[in-house]
PDB file of C-alpha atoms in Angstrom:
ATOM      1  CA  MET A   1      -7.365  26.134 -83.691  1.00 65.00           C
ATOM      2  CA  THR A   2      -8.863  28.525 -86.264  1.00 71.00           C
ATOM      3  CA  ARG A   3      -6.941  26.788 -89.044  1.00 74.00           C
ATOM      4  CA  THR A   4      -8.276  23.424 -87.824  1.00 70.00           C
ATOM      5  CA  VAL A   5     -11.867  24.707 -87.929  1.00 72.00           C
ATOM      6  CA  LEU A   6     -11.454  26.160 -91.441  1.00 78.00           C
ATOM      7  CA  ILE A   7      -9.926  22.935 -92.747  1.00 78.00           C
ATOM      8  CA  ALA A   8     -12.735  20.940 -91.153  1.00 73.00           C
ATOM      9  CA  PHE A   9     -15.394  23.163 -92.771  1.00 78.00           C
ATOM     10  CA  ALA A  10     -13.677  22.903 -96.164  1.00 82.00           C
ATOM     11  CA  ARG A  11     -13.598  19.115 -95.798  1.00 80.00           C
ATOM     12  CA  LEU A  12     -17.305  19.157 -94.886  1.00 79.00           C
ATOM     13  CA  LEU A  13     -18.244  21.146 -98.008  1.00 83.00           C
ATOM     14  CA  ILE A  14     -16.162  18.885-100.259  1.00 86.00           C
ATOM     15  CA  THR A  15     -17.740  15.764 -98.733  1.00 82.00           C
ATOM     16  CA  VAL A  16     -21.271  17.049 -99.284  1.00 82.00           C
ATOM     17  CA  LEU A  17     -20.476  18.157-102.863  1.00 86.00           C
ATOM     18  CA  LEU A  18     -18.989  14.726-103.674  1.00 87.00           C
ATOM     19  CA  ALA A  19     -22.078  13.013-102.234  1.00 83.00           C
ATOM     20  CA  VAL A  20     -24.375  15.273-104.290  1.00 83.00           C
ATOM     21  CA  THR A  21     -22.384  14.598-107.464  1.00 87.00           C
ATOM     22  CA  PHE A  22     -22.210  10.853-106.843  1.00 86.00           C
ATOM     23  CA  VAL A  23     -25.930  10.351-106.279  1.00 81.00           C
ATOM     24  CA  PHE A  24     -26.794  12.625-109.234  1.00 83.00           C
ATOM     25  CA  VAL A  25     -24.607  10.623-111.634  1.00 84.00           C
ATOM     26  CA  ILE A  26     -25.712   7.214-110.311  1.00 81.00           C
ATOM     27  CA  LEU A  27     -29.422   8.043-110.587  1.00 77.00           C
ATOM     28  CA  ARG A  28     -29.035   9.388-114.126  1.00 77.00           C
ATOM     29  CA  VAL A  29     -26.908   6.569-115.567  1.00 76.00           C
ATOM     30  CA  SER A  30     -28.884   3.741-113.921  1.00 71.00           C
ATOM     31  CA  GLY A  31     -31.980   4.278-116.065  1.00 71.00           C
ATOM     32  CA  ASP A  32     -34.571   6.721-117.329  1.00 72.00           C
ATOM     33  CA  PRO A  33     -36.645   8.097-114.412  1.00 70.00           C
ATOM     34  CA  ALA A  34     -39.478   8.997-116.811  1.00 71.00           C
ATOM     35  CA  ARG A  35     -39.857   5.375-117.995  1.00 72.00           C
ATOM     36  CA  ALA A  36     -39.740   4.142-114.387  1.00 67.00           C
ATOM     37  CA  LEU A  37     -42.436   6.607-113.366  1.00 66.00           C
ATOM     38  CA  LEU A  38     -44.891   5.682-116.127  1.00 69.00           C
ATOM     39  CA  PRO A  39     -46.498   2.306-116.932  1.00 69.00           C
ATOM     40  CA  VAL A  40     -44.514  -0.125-119.078  1.00 70.00           C
ATOM     41  CA  ASP A  41     -46.859   0.348-122.063  1.00 73.00           C
ATOM     42  CA  ALA A  42     -46.810   4.180-121.911  1.00 73.00           C
ATOM     43  CA  PRO A  43     -46.509   5.788-125.385  1.00 76.00           C
ATOM     44  CA  GLU A  44     -43.270   7.531-126.373  1.00 77.00           C
ATOM     45  CA  ASP A  45     -44.899  10.966-126.622  1.00 79.00           C
ATOM     46  CA  GLN A  46     -46.102  10.690-123.017  1.00 76.00           C
ATOM     47  CA  ILE A  47     -42.604   9.674-121.854  1.00 77.00           C
ATOM     48  CA  ALA A  48     -41.106  12.590-123.796  1.00 80.00           C
ATOM     49  CA  ALA A  49     -43.625  14.977-122.184  1.00 78.00           C
ATOM     50  CA  VAL A  50     -42.584  13.807-118.702  1.00 75.00           C
ATOM     51  CA  ARG A  51     -38.905  14.249-119.598  1.00 76.00           C
ATOM     52  CA  THR A  52     -39.603  17.811-120.755  1.00 79.00           C
ATOM     53  CA  GLU A  53     -41.716  18.601-117.680  1.00 73.00           C
ATOM     54  CA  TRP A  54     -38.985  17.487-115.256  1.00 72.00           C
ATOM     55  CA  GLY A  55     -36.041  18.799-117.300  1.00 76.00           C
ATOM     56  CA  LEU A  56     -34.719  15.295-117.995  1.00 76.00           C
ATOM     57  CA  ASP A  57     -34.354  16.026-121.738  1.00 79.00           C
ATOM     58  CA  LYS A  58     -31.534  18.532-121.162  1.00 83.00           C
ATOM     59  CA  PRO A  59     -27.809  17.592-121.284  1.00 84.00           C
ATOM     60  CA  LEU A  60     -26.471  16.079-118.064  1.00 84.00           C
ATOM     61  CA  PRO A  61     -24.035  18.965-117.302  1.00 86.00           C
ATOM     62  CA  GLU A  62     -26.911  21.448-117.611  1.00 87.00           C
ATOM     63  CA  GLN A  63     -29.125  19.279-115.371  1.00 85.00           C
ATOM     64  CA  TYR A  64     -26.298  19.051-112.825  1.00 87.00           C
ATOM     65  CA  LEU A  65     -25.615  22.798-112.723  1.00 89.00           C
ATOM     66  CA  THR A  66     -29.330  23.550-112.416  1.00 87.00           C
ATOM     67  CA  TYR A  67     -29.654  21.020-109.618  1.00 85.00           C
ATOM     68  CA  VAL A  68     -26.642  22.338-107.651  1.00 86.00           C
ATOM     69  CA  MET A  69     -27.783  25.968-108.012  1.00 87.00           C
ATOM     70  CA  LYS A  70     -31.289  25.097-106.799  1.00 86.00           C
ATOM     71  CA  LEU A  71     -29.803  23.064-103.961  1.00 84.00           C
ATOM     72  CA  ALA A  72     -27.695  26.024-102.852  1.00 84.00           C
ATOM     73  CA  SER A  73     -30.880  28.105-102.612  1.00 85.00           C
ATOM     74  CA  GLY A  74     -32.686  25.427-100.561  1.00 83.00           C
ATOM     75  CA  ASP A  75     -34.782  24.044-103.434  1.00 85.00           C
ATOM     76  CA  PHE A  76     -34.550  20.229-103.342  1.00 85.00           C
ATOM     77  CA  GLY A  77     -37.048  19.752-106.181  1.00 82.00           C
ATOM     78  CA  LEU A  78     -40.440  18.041-106.345  1.00 84.00           C
ATOM     79  CA  SER A  79     -41.182  14.412-105.635  1.00 84.00           C
ATOM     80  CA  LEU A  80     -41.975  12.654-108.915  1.00 77.00           C
ATOM     81  CA  ASN A  81     -44.661  10.537-107.260  1.00 77.00           C
ATOM     82  CA  ASP A  82     -46.244  12.829-104.665  1.00 77.00           C
ATOM     83  CA  ARG A  83     -45.675  16.089-106.607  1.00 80.00           C
ATOM     84  CA  GLN A  84     -44.830  17.817-103.334  1.00 87.00           C
ATOM     85  CA  PRO A  85     -41.528  19.432-102.285  1.00 89.00           C
ATOM     86  CA  ALA A  86     -39.098  16.578-101.694  1.00 88.00           C
ATOM     87  CA  LEU A  87     -37.701  18.231 -98.574  1.00 89.00           C
ATOM     88  CA  ARG A  88     -41.166  18.419 -96.997  1.00 90.00           C
ATOM     89  CA  VAL A  89     -41.933  14.771 -97.823  1.00 90.00           C
ATOM     90  CA  VAL A  90     -38.616  13.639 -96.300  1.00 90.00           C
ATOM     91  CA  ALA A  91     -38.928  15.957 -93.275  1.00 91.00           C
ATOM     92  CA  GLU A  92     -42.133  14.163 -92.244  1.00 90.00           C
ATOM     93  CA  LYS A  93     -40.088  10.959 -91.773  1.00 89.00           C
ATOM     94  CA  ILE A  94     -37.133  12.494 -89.903  1.00 89.00           C
ATOM     95  CA  PRO A  95     -38.589  12.518 -86.326  1.00 90.00           C
ATOM     96  CA  ALA A  96     -39.178   8.745 -86.383  1.00 91.00           C
ATOM     97  CA  THR A  97     -35.621   8.089 -87.598  1.00 90.00           C
ATOM     98  CA  LEU A  98     -34.085  10.476 -85.044  1.00 89.00           C
ATOM     99  CA  LEU A  99     -36.039   8.722 -82.282  1.00 91.00           C
ATOM    100  CA  LEU A 100     -34.784   5.326 -83.449  1.00 90.00           C
ATOM    101  CA  MET A 101     -31.167   6.454 -83.920  1.00 89.00           C
ATOM    102  CA  GLY A 102     -31.073   8.356 -80.628  1.00 90.00           C
ATOM    103  CA  THR A 103     -32.409   5.384 -78.677  1.00 92.00           C
ATOM    104  CA  GLY A 104     -29.987   3.080 -80.477  1.00 90.00           C
ATOM    105  CA  LEU A 105     -27.031   5.351 -79.640  1.00 89.00           C
ATOM    106  CA  VAL A 106     -28.038   5.501 -75.951  1.00 91.00           C
ATOM    107  CA  ILE A 107     -28.261   1.694 -75.817  1.00 92.00           C
ATOM    108  CA  ALA A 108     -24.967   1.285 -77.671  1.00 90.00           C
ATOM    109  CA  PHE A 109     -22.879   3.586 -75.483  1.00 89.00           C
ATOM    110  CA  THR A 110     -24.575   2.756 -72.159  1.00 91.00           C
ATOM    111  CA  VAL A 111     -24.462  -1.031 -72.538  1.00 92.00           C
ATOM    112  CA  GLY A 112     -21.150  -1.044 -74.441  1.00 90.00           C
ATOM    113  CA  SER A 113     -19.318   1.198 -71.938  1.00 88.00           C
ATOM    114  CA  ALA A 114     -20.549  -0.812 -68.940  1.00 89.00           C
ATOM    115  CA  LEU A 115     -19.541  -4.125 -70.529  1.00 91.00           C
ATOM    116  CA  GLY A 116     -16.172  -2.744 -71.661  1.00 89.00           C
ATOM    117  CA  LEU A 117     -15.323  -1.521 -68.156  1.00 86.00           C
ATOM    118  CA  LEU A 118     -16.445  -4.829 -66.662  1.00 89.00           C
ATOM    119  CA  ALA A 119     -14.334  -6.808 -69.137  1.00 90.00           C
ATOM    120  CA  ALA A 120     -11.257  -4.663 -68.427  1.00 87.00           C
ATOM    121  CA  SER A 121     -11.739  -5.146 -64.675  1.00 84.00           C
ATOM    122  CA  TYR A 122     -11.676  -8.949 -65.170  1.00 87.00           C
ATOM    123  CA  ARG A 123      -8.958  -8.996 -67.840  1.00 86.00           C
ATOM    124  CA  GLY A 124      -8.085 -12.533 -68.958  1.00 86.00           C
ATOM    125  CA  ARG A 125     -10.707 -14.137 -66.719  1.00 89.00           C
ATOM    126  CA  ALA A 126     -14.043 -15.795 -67.493  1.00 90.00           C
ATOM    127  CA  PRO A 127     -16.231 -12.601 -67.446  1.00 89.00           C
ATOM    128  CA  ASP A 128     -13.775 -10.901 -69.838  1.00 90.00           C
ATOM    129  CA  ARG A 129     -13.828 -13.796 -72.298  1.00 91.00           C
ATOM    130  CA  LEU A 130     -17.634 -14.105 -72.087  1.00 92.00           C
ATOM    131  CA  ILE A 131     -18.237 -10.378 -72.695  1.00 91.00           C
ATOM    132  CA  MET A 132     -15.813 -10.210 -75.615  1.00 90.00           C
ATOM    133  CA  SER A 133     -17.372 -13.309 -77.193  1.00 90.00           C
ATOM    134  CA  LEU A 134     -20.838 -11.747 -76.890  1.00 89.00           C
ATOM    135  CA  ALA A 135     -19.503  -8.457 -78.328  1.00 87.00           C
ATOM    136  CA  ILE A 136     -18.125 -10.240 -81.389  1.00 87.00           C
ATOM    137  CA  PHE A 137     -21.324 -12.269 -81.817  1.00 87.00           C
ATOM    138  CA  VAL A 138     -23.794  -9.337 -81.694  1.00 85.00           C
ATOM    139  CA  HIS A 139     -21.618  -7.258 -84.010  1.00 81.00           C
ATOM    140  CA  SER A 140     -21.068 -10.098 -86.499  1.00 85.00           C
ATOM    141  CA  ILE A 141     -24.676 -11.173 -86.914  1.00 86.00           C
ATOM    142  CA  PRO A 142     -26.380  -9.269 -89.778  1.00 87.00           C
ATOM    143  CA  SER A 143     -28.958  -6.685 -88.691  1.00 85.00           C
ATOM    144  CA  PHE A 144     -31.767  -8.173 -90.763  1.00 87.00           C
ATOM    145  CA  LEU A 145     -31.152 -11.657 -89.311  1.00 90.00           C
ATOM    146  CA  PHE A 146     -30.924 -10.280 -85.756  1.00 90.00           C
ATOM    147  CA  GLY A 147     -34.218  -8.453 -86.323  1.00 90.00           C
ATOM    148  CA  ILE A 148     -35.993 -11.503 -87.735  1.00 91.00           C
ATOM    149  CA  LEU A 149     -34.844 -13.631 -84.777  1.00 92.00           C
ATOM    150  CA  LEU A 150     -36.195 -11.037 -82.341  1.00 91.00           C
ATOM    151  CA  ILE A 151     -39.522 -10.930 -84.199  1.00 92.00           C
ATOM    152  CA  LEU A 152     -39.817 -14.725 -84.068  1.00 92.00           C
ATOM    153  CA  LEU A 153     -39.002 -14.779 -80.350  1.00 92.00           C
ATOM    154  CA  LEU A 154     -40.701 -11.686 -78.890  1.00 91.00           C
ATOM    155  CA  ALA A 155     -43.570 -11.116 -81.340  1.00 90.00           C
ATOM    156  CA  VAL A 156     -44.481 -14.563 -82.701  1.00 90.00           C
ATOM    157  CA  ALA A 157     -43.549 -17.008 -79.908  1.00 90.00           C
ATOM    158  CA  LEU A 158     -43.984 -14.920 -76.740  1.00 90.00           C
ATOM    159  CA  ARG A 159     -46.371 -12.260 -78.154  1.00 88.00           C
ATOM    160  CA  LEU A 160     -44.797  -9.566 -75.978  1.00 90.00           C
ATOM    161  CA  LEU A 161     -44.197  -6.904 -78.654  1.00 89.00           C
ATOM    162  CA  PRO A 162     -45.684  -5.896 -82.020  1.00 89.00           C
ATOM    163  CA  SER A 163     -43.742  -7.309 -84.958  1.00 83.00           C
ATOM    164  CA  GLY A 164     -43.597  -4.015 -86.871  1.00 82.00           C
ATOM    165  CA  GLY A 165     -44.980  -0.536 -87.481  1.00 80.00           C
ATOM    166  CA  GLY A 166     -44.702   2.527 -85.312  1.00 73.00           C
ATOM    167  CA  PRO A 167     -43.853   4.950 -83.975  1.00 73.00           C
ATOM    168  CA  SER A 168     -45.059   4.021 -80.435  1.00 82.00           C
ATOM    169  CA  LEU A 169     -42.619   3.022 -77.696  1.00 86.00           C
ATOM    170  CA  LEU A 170     -43.647  -0.645 -77.928  1.00 89.00           C
ATOM    171  CA  HIS A 171     -42.851  -0.604 -81.652  1.00 91.00           C
ATOM    172  CA  LEU A 172     -39.514   1.065 -80.861  1.00 91.00           C
ATOM    173  CA  VAL A 173     -38.124  -1.635 -78.545  1.00 92.00           C
ATOM    174  CA  MET A 174     -36.990  -4.249 -81.061  1.00 93.00           C
ATOM    175  CA  PRO A 175     -35.517  -2.024 -83.830  1.00 92.00           C
ATOM    176  CA  ALA A 176     -33.696   0.121 -81.250  1.00 92.00           C
ATOM    177  CA  ALA A 177     -32.353  -3.029 -79.580  1.00 92.00           C
ATOM    178  CA  VAL A 178     -31.035  -4.353 -82.904  1.00 91.00           C
ATOM    179  CA  ILE A 179     -29.263  -1.082 -83.722  1.00 90.00           C
ATOM    180  CA  GLY A 180     -28.023  -0.445 -80.185  1.00 89.00           C
ATOM    181  CA  LEU A 181     -26.763  -3.945 -79.347  1.00 89.00           C
ATOM    182  CA  SER A 182     -24.969  -4.286 -82.705  1.00 86.00           C
ATOM    183  CA  GLN A 183     -23.000  -1.111 -81.990  1.00 87.00           C
ATOM    184  CA  ALA A 184     -22.633  -1.965 -78.268  1.00 89.00           C
ATOM    185  CA  GLY A 185     -20.303  -4.805 -79.244  1.00 87.00           C
ATOM    186  CA  VAL A 186     -17.937  -2.334 -80.942  1.00 87.00           C
ATOM    187  CA  VAL A 187     -18.158   0.118 -78.044  1.00 89.00           C
ATOM    188  CA  ALA A 188     -17.420  -2.634 -75.499  1.00 90.00           C
ATOM    189  CA  ARG A 189     -14.259  -3.746 -77.313  1.00 89.00           C
ATOM    190  CA  PHE A 190     -13.116  -0.136 -77.724  1.00 87.00           C
ATOM    191  CA  VAL A 191     -13.765   0.780 -74.068  1.00 87.00           C
ATOM    192  CA  ARG A 192     -11.986  -2.364 -72.877  1.00 89.00           C
ATOM    193  CA  SER A 193      -8.860  -1.507 -74.883  1.00 88.00           C
ATOM    194  CA  SER A 194      -8.778   2.167 -73.843  1.00 86.00           C
ATOM    195  CA  THR A 195      -9.435   1.246 -70.188  1.00 86.00           C
ATOM    196  CA  LEU A 196      -6.564  -1.242 -70.169  1.00 88.00           C
ATOM    197  CA  GLU A 197      -4.259   1.453 -71.592  1.00 86.00           C
ATOM    198  CA  VAL A 198      -5.333   3.858 -68.843  1.00 84.00           C
ATOM    199  CA  LEU A 199      -4.889   1.204 -66.126  1.00 82.00           C
ATOM    200  CA  ALA A 200      -1.267   0.761 -67.279  1.00 83.00           C
ATOM    201  CA  GLN A 201      -0.422   4.455 -66.734  1.00 82.00           C
ATOM    202  CA  PRO A 202       1.859   5.374 -63.774  1.00 82.00           C
ATOM    203  CA  TYR A 203      -0.642   7.849 -62.269  1.00 80.00           C
ATOM    204  CA  ILE A 204      -3.222   5.043 -62.021  1.00 78.00           C
ATOM    205  CA  THR A 205      -0.690   2.932 -60.113  1.00 79.00           C
ATOM    206  CA  VAL A 206      -0.228   5.784 -57.656  1.00 79.00           C
ATOM    207  CA  ALA A 207      -3.972   6.387 -57.360  1.00 77.00           C
ATOM    208  CA  SER A 208      -4.635   2.694 -56.721  1.00 76.00           C
ATOM    209  CA  LEU A 209      -2.566   2.941 -53.503  1.00 77.00           C
ATOM    210  CA  LYS A 210      -5.178   5.267 -52.014  1.00 78.00           C
ATOM    211  CA  PRO A 211      -7.880   3.636 -49.857  1.00 77.00           C
ATOM    212  CA  LEU A 212     -10.716   4.470 -52.268  1.00 74.00           C
ATOM    213  CA  PRO A 213     -13.910   2.510 -52.967  1.00 77.00           C
ATOM    214  CA  ARG A 214     -13.649   0.593 -56.249  1.00 74.00           C
ATOM    215  CA  TRP A 215     -16.510   2.505 -57.966  1.00 75.00           C
ATOM    216  CA  TYR A 216     -15.047   5.885 -56.925  1.00 78.00           C
ATOM    217  CA  PHE A 217     -11.585   4.886 -58.173  1.00 78.00           C
ATOM    218  CA  ILE A 218     -13.015   3.970 -61.589  1.00 76.00           C
ATOM    219  CA  ARG A 219     -15.198   7.086 -61.840  1.00 75.00           C
ATOM    220  CA  ALA A 220     -12.539   9.556 -60.680  1.00 76.00           C
ATOM    221  CA  HIS A 221      -9.360   8.152 -62.246  1.00 76.00           C
ATOM    222  CA  VAL A 222     -10.155   5.601 -64.972  1.00 76.00           C
ATOM    223  CA  LEU A 223     -13.242   6.991 -66.735  1.00 76.00           C
ATOM    224  CA  PRO A 224     -11.839  10.460 -67.628  1.00 74.00           C
ATOM    225  CA  GLY A 225      -8.869   8.897 -69.417  1.00 73.00           C
ATOM    226  CA  SER A 226     -10.769   6.145 -71.181  1.00 73.00           C
ATOM    227  CA  ALA A 227     -13.771   8.289 -72.212  1.00 72.00           C
ATOM    228  CA  LEU A 228     -11.901  10.651 -74.562  1.00 71.00           C
ATOM    229  CA  PRO A 229     -11.323   8.076 -77.340  1.00 71.00           C
ATOM    230  CA  LEU A 230     -15.098   7.452 -77.331  1.00 76.00           C
ATOM    231  CA  LEU A 231     -15.522  10.780 -79.141  1.00 74.00           C
ATOM    232  CA  THR A 232     -13.799   9.279 -82.162  1.00 73.00           C
ATOM    233  CA  LEU A 233     -15.921   6.174 -81.923  1.00 77.00           C
ATOM    234  CA  PHE A 234     -19.088   8.290 -81.790  1.00 76.00           C
ATOM    235  CA  GLY A 235     -18.505   9.583 -85.330  1.00 70.00           C
ATOM    236  CA  PHE A 236     -17.926   6.093 -86.699  1.00 71.00           C
ATOM    237  CA  SER A 237     -20.904   4.663 -84.793  1.00 73.00           C
ATOM    238  CA  LEU A 238     -23.205   7.336 -86.164  1.00 74.00           C
ATOM    239  CA  GLY A 239     -22.245   6.358 -89.697  1.00 70.00           C
ATOM    240  CA  GLY A 240     -22.837   2.685 -88.949  1.00 71.00           C
ATOM    241  CA  ILE A 241     -26.227   3.388 -87.394  1.00 75.00           C
ATOM    242  CA  ILE A 242     -27.334   5.506 -90.348  1.00 74.00           C
ATOM    243  CA  ALA A 243     -26.267   2.779 -92.769  1.00 70.00           C
ATOM    244  CA  GLY A 244     -28.030   0.102 -90.727  1.00 75.00           C
ATOM    245  CA  ALA A 245     -31.179   2.176 -90.200  1.00 78.00           C
ATOM    246  CA  ALA A 246     -32.427   1.535 -93.755  1.00 79.00           C
ATOM    247  CA  ILE A 247     -32.234  -2.243 -93.214  1.00 85.00           C
ATOM    248  CA  VAL A 248     -33.666  -2.226 -89.690  1.00 89.00           C
ATOM    249  CA  GLU A 249     -36.501   0.147 -90.598  1.00 89.00           C
ATOM    250  CA  SER A 250     -37.422  -2.075 -93.550  1.00 88.00           C
ATOM    251  CA  VAL A 251     -37.423  -5.251 -91.410  1.00 90.00           C
ATOM    252  CA  PHE A 252     -39.642  -3.680 -88.713  1.00 91.00           C
ATOM    253  CA  ALA A 253     -41.712  -1.462 -91.073  1.00 90.00           C
ATOM    254  CA  TRP A 254     -40.562   1.535 -89.015  1.00 90.00           C
ATOM    255  CA  PRO A 255     -41.905   4.738 -90.665  1.00 90.00           C
ATOM    256  CA  GLY A 256     -38.553   6.506 -90.938  1.00 88.00           C
ATOM    257  CA  VAL A 257     -36.224   7.944 -93.565  1.00 89.00           C
ATOM    258  CA  GLY A 258     -34.299   4.685 -94.133  1.00 86.00           C
ATOM    259  CA  ARG A 259     -37.398   2.689 -95.110  1.00 87.00           C
ATOM    260  CA  PHE A 260     -38.622   5.632 -97.189  1.00 89.00           C
ATOM    261  CA  LEU A 261     -35.261   5.689 -99.019  1.00 87.00           C
ATOM    262  CA  VAL A 262     -35.603   2.024 -99.999  1.00 85.00           C
ATOM    263  CA  PHE A 263     -39.195   2.694-101.119  1.00 85.00           C
ATOM    264  CA  SER A 264     -38.164   5.765-103.151  1.00 85.00           C
ATOM    265  CA  VAL A 265     -35.262   3.954-104.849  1.00 82.00           C
ATOM    266  CA  ALA A 266     -37.672   1.210-105.952  1.00 80.00           C
ATOM    267  CA  ARG A 267     -39.978   3.887-107.434  1.00 79.00           C
ATOM    268  CA  ARG A 268     -36.991   5.838-108.831  1.00 76.00           C
ATOM    269  CA  ASP A 269     -38.230   9.024-107.168  1.00 82.00           C
ATOM    270  CA  VAL A 270     -35.076  10.958-108.074  1.00 82.00           C
ATOM    271  CA  ALA A 271     -35.721  14.138-106.073  1.00 84.00           C
ATOM    272  CA  VAL A 272     -36.547  12.252-102.860  1.00 88.00           C
ATOM    273  CA  VAL A 273     -33.515   9.949-103.136  1.00 86.00           C
ATOM    274  CA  GLN A 274     -31.221  12.917-103.797  1.00 85.00           C
ATOM    275  CA  THR A 275     -32.694  14.807-100.836  1.00 88.00           C
ATOM    276  CA  ILE A 276     -32.216  11.912 -98.423  1.00 88.00           C
ATOM    277  CA  VAL A 277     -28.634  11.280 -99.548  1.00 84.00           C
ATOM    278  CA  VAL A 278     -27.732  14.968 -99.267  1.00 85.00           C
ATOM    279  CA  LEU A 279     -29.259  15.232 -95.780  1.00 86.00           C
ATOM    280  CA  VAL A 280     -27.550  12.050 -94.567  1.00 84.00           C
ATOM    281  CA  ALA A 281     -24.176  13.102 -96.000  1.00 82.00           C
ATOM    282  CA  THR A 282     -24.528  16.551 -94.425  1.00 83.00           C
ATOM    283  CA  MET A 283     -25.464  15.075 -91.051  1.00 82.00           C
ATOM    284  CA  MET A 284     -22.509  12.660 -91.088  1.00 80.00           C
ATOM    285  CA  ALA A 285     -20.136  15.433 -92.146  1.00 80.00           C
ATOM    286  CA  PHE A 286     -21.348  17.666 -89.299  1.00 82.00           C
ATOM    287  CA  ALA A 287     -21.075  14.769 -86.832  1.00 79.00           C
ATOM    288  CA  ASN A 288     -17.438  14.209 -87.833  1.00 78.00           C
ATOM    289  CA  LEU A 289     -16.774  17.953 -87.677  1.00 78.00           C
ATOM    290  CA  ALA A 290     -18.237  18.097 -84.160  1.00 79.00           C
ATOM    291  CA  THR A 291     -16.121  15.082 -83.171  1.00 77.00           C
ATOM    292  CA  ASP A 292     -12.919  16.726 -84.426  1.00 75.00           C
ATOM    293  CA  LEU A 293     -13.698  19.985 -82.631  1.00 76.00           C
ATOM    294  CA  LEU A 294     -14.628  18.272 -79.353  1.00 76.00           C
ATOM    295  CA  TYR A 295     -11.459  16.210 -79.545  1.00 72.00           C
ATOM    296  CA  ALA A 296      -9.401  19.375 -80.035  1.00 70.00           C
ATOM    297  CA  ILE A 297     -11.184  21.055 -77.118  1.00 72.00           C
ATOM    298  CA  PHE A 298     -10.794  18.216 -74.615  1.00 69.00           C
ATOM    299  CA  ASP A 299      -7.293  17.062 -75.650  1.00 66.00           C
ATOM    300  CA  PRO A 300      -4.697  19.809 -74.910  1.00 61.00           C
ATOM    301  CA  ARG A 301      -2.047  17.989 -76.991  1.00 61.00           C
ATOM    302  CA  LEU A 302      -4.005  18.678 -80.202  1.00 59.00           C
ATOM    303  CA  ARG A 303      -4.395  22.369 -79.394  1.00 57.00           C
ATOM    304  CA  THR A 304      -0.698  22.832 -78.780  1.00 57.00           C
ATOM    305  CA  SER A 305       0.254  20.900 -81.941  1.00 54.00           C
TER     306      SER A 305
END
């Protein structure tokens, strides 16, 4: 178990370092941040002064080492546009994104698990085929198109919800629904498959001979066996939600990190983009680490192996 934890931590550090290196190289080779920051007709001496001020005139290896050393000490640099610590600027957007992602995850696993169990209970029959068709449809439709259709229906035609902005609960409904229902399709298919595997086990056949209410039989005998694989799915779903958050937040003008990332990339605010990527990579790495550890804790076969 200790060896598993150490390997997982080493993998986490390598993942974060690769993400830091990747975003550093991409932002430096894709153009001059100083020229992007200043007007198009800015004189060369002014551009050179900005490069000197922000250390952009030094060789790339020196810039990289300086950046990594500052990062290790908690210094994420200054925003080129706001001239404030990048970490503070990004931190102001985090609560809105956590609220959106958390609500989306609750919708995804609540709706997806219920539909997956229902589909497995009616295997091969009309409810099963209908649920699986809906799961494929909501997962296949692009997030931005799903969001625009909801805006046209609920905000423009029916005038039930605001079309964008935030972060009130009314503003939260549509973006959380887009994120949650898109992932609910994946969860439903996964839960259906794992439930069918559990239902085929011999101990389930024995348990089904007992005179138990249907809901109690599912809760006591089927759910514990089919819920464990959901831990693996949680790590993958978190990555999908983070990736989709930037699109959904932009469509609904949600004031979160994803929309701010798109805005900062357009302005080539190097420090802010690097900070967001590092935080997202770290969060995903920790989520996968937690998934591995929980899997090892709840599955005795992994501990013994």
